[in-house]
JSON list of C-alpha atoms in Angstrom, two decimals:
[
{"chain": "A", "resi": 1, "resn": "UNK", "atom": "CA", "xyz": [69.66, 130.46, 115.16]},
{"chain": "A", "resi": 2, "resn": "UNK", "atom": "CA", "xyz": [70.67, 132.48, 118.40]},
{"chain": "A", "resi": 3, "resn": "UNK", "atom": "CA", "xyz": [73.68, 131.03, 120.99]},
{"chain": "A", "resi": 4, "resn": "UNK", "atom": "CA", "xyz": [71.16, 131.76, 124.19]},
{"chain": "A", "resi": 5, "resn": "UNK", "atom": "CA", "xyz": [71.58, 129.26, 126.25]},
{"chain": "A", "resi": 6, "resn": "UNK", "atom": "CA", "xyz": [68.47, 128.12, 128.71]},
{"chain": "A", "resi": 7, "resn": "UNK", "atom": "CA", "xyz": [70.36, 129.28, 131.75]},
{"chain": "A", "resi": 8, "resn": "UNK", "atom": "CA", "xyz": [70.83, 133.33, 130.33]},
{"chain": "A", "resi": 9, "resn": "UNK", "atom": "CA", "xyz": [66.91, 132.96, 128.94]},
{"chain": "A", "resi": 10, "resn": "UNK", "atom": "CA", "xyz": [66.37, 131.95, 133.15]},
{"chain": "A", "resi": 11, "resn": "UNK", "atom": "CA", "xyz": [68.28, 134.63, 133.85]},
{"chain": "A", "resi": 12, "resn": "UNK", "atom": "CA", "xyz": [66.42, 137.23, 132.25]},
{"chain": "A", "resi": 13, "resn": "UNK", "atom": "CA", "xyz": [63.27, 136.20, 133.33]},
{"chain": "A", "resi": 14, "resn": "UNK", "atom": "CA", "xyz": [64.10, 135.97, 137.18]},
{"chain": "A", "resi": 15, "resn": "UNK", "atom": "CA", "xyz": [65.11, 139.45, 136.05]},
{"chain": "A", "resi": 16, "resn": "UNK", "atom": "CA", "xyz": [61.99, 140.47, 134.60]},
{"chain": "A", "resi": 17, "resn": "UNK", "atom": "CA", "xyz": [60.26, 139.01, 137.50]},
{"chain": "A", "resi": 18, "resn": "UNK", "atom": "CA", "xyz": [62.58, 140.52, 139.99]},
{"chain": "A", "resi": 19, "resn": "UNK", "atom": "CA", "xyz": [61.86, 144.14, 138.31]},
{"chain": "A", "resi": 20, "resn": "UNK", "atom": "CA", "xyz": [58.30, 144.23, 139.27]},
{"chain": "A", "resi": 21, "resn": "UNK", "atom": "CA", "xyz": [58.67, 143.07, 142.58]},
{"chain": "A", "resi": 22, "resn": "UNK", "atom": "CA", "xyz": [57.07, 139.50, 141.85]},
{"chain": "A", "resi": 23, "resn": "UNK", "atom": "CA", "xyz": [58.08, 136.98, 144.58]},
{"chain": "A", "resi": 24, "resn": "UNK", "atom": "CA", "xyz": [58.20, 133.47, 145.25]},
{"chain": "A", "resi": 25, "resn": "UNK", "atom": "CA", "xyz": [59.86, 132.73, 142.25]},
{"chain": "A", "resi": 26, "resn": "UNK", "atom": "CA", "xyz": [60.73, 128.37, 141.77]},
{"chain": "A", "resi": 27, "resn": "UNK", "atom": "CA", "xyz": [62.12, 126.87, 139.35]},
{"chain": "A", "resi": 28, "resn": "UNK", "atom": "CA", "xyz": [61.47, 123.39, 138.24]},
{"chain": "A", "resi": 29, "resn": "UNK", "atom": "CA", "xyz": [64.36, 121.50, 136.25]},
{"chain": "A", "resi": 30, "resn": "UNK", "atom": "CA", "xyz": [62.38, 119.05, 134.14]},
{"chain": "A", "resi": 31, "resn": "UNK", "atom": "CA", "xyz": [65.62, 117.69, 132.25]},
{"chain": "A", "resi": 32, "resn": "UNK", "atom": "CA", "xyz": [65.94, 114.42, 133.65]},
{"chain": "A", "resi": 33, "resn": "UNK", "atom": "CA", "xyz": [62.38, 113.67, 133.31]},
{"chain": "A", "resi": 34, "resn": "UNK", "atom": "CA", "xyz": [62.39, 112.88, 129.76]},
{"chain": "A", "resi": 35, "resn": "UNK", "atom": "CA", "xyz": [58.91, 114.69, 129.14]},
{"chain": "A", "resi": 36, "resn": "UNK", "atom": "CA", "xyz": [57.76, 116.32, 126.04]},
{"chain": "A", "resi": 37, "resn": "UNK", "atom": "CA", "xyz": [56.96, 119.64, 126.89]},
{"chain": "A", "resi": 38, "resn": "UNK", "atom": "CA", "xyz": [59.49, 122.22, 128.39]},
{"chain": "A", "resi": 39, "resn": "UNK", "atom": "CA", "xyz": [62.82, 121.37, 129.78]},
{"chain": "A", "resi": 40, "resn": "UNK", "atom": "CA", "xyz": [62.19, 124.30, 132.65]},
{"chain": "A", "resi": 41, "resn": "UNK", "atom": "CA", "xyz": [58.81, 125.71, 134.27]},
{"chain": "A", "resi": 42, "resn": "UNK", "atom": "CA", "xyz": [59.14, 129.28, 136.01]},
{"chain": "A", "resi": 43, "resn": "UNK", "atom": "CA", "xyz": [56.77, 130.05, 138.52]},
{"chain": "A", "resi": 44, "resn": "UNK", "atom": "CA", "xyz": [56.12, 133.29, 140.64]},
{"chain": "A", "resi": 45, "resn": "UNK", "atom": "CA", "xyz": [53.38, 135.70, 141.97]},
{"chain": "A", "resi": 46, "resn": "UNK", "atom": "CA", "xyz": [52.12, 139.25, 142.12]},
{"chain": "A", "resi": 47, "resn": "UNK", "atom": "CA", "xyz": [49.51, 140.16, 144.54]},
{"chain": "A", "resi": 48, "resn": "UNK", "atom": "CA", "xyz": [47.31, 141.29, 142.63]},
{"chain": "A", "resi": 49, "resn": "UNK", "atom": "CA", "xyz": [46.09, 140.47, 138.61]},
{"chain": "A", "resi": 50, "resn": "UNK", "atom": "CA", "xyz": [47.63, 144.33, 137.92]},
{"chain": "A", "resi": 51, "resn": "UNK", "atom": "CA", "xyz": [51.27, 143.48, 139.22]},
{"chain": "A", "resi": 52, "resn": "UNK", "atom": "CA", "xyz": [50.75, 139.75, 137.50]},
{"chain": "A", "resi": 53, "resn": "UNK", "atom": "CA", "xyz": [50.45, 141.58, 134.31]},
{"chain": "A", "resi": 54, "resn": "UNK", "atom": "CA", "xyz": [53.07, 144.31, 134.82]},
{"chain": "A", "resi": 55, "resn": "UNK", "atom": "CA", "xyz": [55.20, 140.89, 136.19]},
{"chain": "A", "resi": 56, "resn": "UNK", "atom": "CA", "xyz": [54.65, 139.21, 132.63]},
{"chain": "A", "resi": 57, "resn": "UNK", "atom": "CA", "xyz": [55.12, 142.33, 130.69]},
{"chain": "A", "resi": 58, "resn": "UNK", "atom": "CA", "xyz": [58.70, 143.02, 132.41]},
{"chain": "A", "resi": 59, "resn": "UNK", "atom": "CA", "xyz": [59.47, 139.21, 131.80]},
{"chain": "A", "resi": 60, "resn": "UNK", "atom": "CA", "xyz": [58.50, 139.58, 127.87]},
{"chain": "A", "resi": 61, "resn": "UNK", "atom": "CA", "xyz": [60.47, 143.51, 127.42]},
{"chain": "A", "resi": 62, "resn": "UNK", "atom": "CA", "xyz": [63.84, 142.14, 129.64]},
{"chain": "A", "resi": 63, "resn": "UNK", "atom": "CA", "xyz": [64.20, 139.19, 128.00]},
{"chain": "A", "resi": 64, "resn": "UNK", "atom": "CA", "xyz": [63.75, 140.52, 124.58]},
{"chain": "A", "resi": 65, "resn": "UNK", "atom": "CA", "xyz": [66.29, 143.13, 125.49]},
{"chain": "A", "resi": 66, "resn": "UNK", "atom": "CA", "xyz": [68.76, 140.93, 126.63]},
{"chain": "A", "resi": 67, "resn": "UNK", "atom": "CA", "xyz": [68.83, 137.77, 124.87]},
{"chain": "A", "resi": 68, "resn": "UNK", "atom": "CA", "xyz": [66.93, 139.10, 121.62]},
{"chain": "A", "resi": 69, "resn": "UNK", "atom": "CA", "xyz": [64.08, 136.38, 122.25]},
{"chain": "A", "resi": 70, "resn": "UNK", "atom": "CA", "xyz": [60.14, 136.95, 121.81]},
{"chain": "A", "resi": 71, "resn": "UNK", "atom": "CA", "xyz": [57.70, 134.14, 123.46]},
{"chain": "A", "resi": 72, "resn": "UNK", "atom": "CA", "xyz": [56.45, 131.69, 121.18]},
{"chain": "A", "resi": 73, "resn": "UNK", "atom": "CA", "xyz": [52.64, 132.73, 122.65]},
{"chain": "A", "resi": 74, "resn": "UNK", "atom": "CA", "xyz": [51.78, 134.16, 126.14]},
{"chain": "A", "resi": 75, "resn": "UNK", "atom": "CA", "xyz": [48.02, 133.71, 126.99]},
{"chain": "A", "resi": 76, "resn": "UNK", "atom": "CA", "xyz": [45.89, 134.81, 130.40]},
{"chain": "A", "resi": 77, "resn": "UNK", "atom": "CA", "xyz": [46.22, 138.53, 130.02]},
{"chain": "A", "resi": 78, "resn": "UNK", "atom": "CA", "xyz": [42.10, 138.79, 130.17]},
{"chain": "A", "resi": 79, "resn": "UNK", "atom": "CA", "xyz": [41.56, 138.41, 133.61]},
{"chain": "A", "resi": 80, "resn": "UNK", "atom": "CA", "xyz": [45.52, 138.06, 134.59]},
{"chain": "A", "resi": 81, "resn": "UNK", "atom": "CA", "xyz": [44.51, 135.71, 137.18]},
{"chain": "A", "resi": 82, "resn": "UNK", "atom": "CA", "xyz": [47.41, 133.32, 135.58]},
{"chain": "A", "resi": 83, "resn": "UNK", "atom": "CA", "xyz": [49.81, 134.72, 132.75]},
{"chain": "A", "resi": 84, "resn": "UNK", "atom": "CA", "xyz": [51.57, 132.05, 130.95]},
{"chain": "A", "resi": 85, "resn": "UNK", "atom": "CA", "xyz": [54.68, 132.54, 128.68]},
{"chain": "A", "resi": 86, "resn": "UNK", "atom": "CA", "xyz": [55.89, 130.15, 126.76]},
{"chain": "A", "resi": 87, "resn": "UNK", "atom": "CA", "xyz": [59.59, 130.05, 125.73]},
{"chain": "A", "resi": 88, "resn": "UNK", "atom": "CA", "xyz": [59.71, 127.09, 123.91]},
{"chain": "A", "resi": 89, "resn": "UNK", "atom": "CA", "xyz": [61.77, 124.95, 126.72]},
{"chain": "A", "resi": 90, "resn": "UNK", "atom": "CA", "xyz": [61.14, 127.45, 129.19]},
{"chain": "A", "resi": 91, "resn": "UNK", "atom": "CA", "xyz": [57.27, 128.09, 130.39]},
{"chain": "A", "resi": 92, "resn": "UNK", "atom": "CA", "xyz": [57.10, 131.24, 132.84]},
{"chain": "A", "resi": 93, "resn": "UNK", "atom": "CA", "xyz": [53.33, 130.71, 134.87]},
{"chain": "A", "resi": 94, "resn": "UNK", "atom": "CA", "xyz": [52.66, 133.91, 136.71]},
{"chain": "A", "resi": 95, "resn": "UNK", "atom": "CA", "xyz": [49.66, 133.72, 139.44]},
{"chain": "A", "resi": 96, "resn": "UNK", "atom": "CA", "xyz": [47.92, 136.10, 141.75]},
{"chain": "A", "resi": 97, "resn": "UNK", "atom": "CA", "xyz": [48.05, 133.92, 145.21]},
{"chain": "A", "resi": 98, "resn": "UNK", "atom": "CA", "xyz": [44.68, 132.02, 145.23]},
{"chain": "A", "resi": 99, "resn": "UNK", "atom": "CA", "xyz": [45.02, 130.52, 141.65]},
{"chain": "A", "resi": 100, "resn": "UNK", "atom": "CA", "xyz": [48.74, 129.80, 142.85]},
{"chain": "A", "resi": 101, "resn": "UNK", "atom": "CA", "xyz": [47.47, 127.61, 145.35]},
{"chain": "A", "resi": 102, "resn": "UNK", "atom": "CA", "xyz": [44.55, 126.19, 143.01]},
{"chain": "A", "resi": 103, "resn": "UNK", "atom": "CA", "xyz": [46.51, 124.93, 140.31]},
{"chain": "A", "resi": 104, "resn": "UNK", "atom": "CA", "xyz": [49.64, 124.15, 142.60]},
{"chain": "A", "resi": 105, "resn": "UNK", "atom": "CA", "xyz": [51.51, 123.03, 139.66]},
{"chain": "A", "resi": 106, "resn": "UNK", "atom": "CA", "xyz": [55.04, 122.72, 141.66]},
{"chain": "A", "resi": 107, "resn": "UNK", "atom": "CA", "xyz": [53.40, 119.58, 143.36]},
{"chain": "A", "resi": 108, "resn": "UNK", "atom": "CA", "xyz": [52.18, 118.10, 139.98]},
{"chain": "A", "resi": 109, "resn": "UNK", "atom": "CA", "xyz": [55.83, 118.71, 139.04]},
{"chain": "A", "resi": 110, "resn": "UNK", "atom": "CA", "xyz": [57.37, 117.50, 141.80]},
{"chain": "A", "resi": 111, "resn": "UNK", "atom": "CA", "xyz": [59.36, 115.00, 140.28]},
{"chain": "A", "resi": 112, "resn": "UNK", "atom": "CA", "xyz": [61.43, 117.56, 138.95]},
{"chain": "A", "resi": 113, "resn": "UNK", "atom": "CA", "xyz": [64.24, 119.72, 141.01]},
{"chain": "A", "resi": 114, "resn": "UNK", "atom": "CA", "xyz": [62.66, 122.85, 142.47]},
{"chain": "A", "resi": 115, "resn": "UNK", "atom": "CA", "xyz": [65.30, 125.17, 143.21]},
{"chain": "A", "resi": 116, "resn": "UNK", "atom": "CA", "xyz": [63.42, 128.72, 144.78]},
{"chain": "A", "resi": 117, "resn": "UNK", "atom": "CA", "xyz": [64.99, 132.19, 144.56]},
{"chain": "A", "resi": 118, "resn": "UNK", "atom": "CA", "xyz": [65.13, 134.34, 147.82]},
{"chain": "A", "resi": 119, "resn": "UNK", "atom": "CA", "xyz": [62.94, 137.39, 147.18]},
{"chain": "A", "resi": 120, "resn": "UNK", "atom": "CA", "xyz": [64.21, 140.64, 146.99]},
{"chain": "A", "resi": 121, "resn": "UNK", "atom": "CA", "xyz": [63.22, 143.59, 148.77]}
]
């Protein structure tokens, strides 16, 4: 069993998302909602299903390098319309704009707190 806490794992991916220029990264803190899927939801986009995948691939390789943890699975690489990784208590959902907007899951998880990261140039 590895001491990474949830907070260095979110670290890392903002990281890994950072790296390949992905933007409008949230964060959704589902702690205090008691559910029984992840504790934490990361969302950001690329513009384009390329940079999604070169997004999720950065997010896998820094977060491997600097916590020493693989995703449990990571699906949506086919089309890389929508990557998903899952962490375990931390699912990273990388969209291309339009299926951003489609599935709009920061609404459906509004009941959580949504704390957004400035982008970085």
């Amino acid at each position: 069993m590895n001491n990474i806490s949830d907070q260095d794992l979110i670290a890392s991916i903002v990281e890994g998302i950072q790296e390949r220029k992905g933007h409008e990264i949230s964060i959704i803190d589902l702690t205090s909602l008691h559910v029984n899927n992840a504790l934490y939801f990361i969302i950001a986009q690329g513009n384009t299903p390329t940079q999604v995948s070169a997004i999720a691939d950065s997010v896998r390789e820094i977060a491997h390098k600097k916590t020493g943890l693989k995703p449990i699975n990571y699906t949506g690489y086919t089309n890389s319309t929508w990557i998903a990784i899952d962490y375990g208590s931390i699912m990273v959902h990388i969209f291309v704009p339009d299926a951003r907007k489609f599935y709009d899951i920061e609404q459906l998880w509004a009941d959580g707190v949504i704390t957004n990261i400035p982008d970085v140039d």
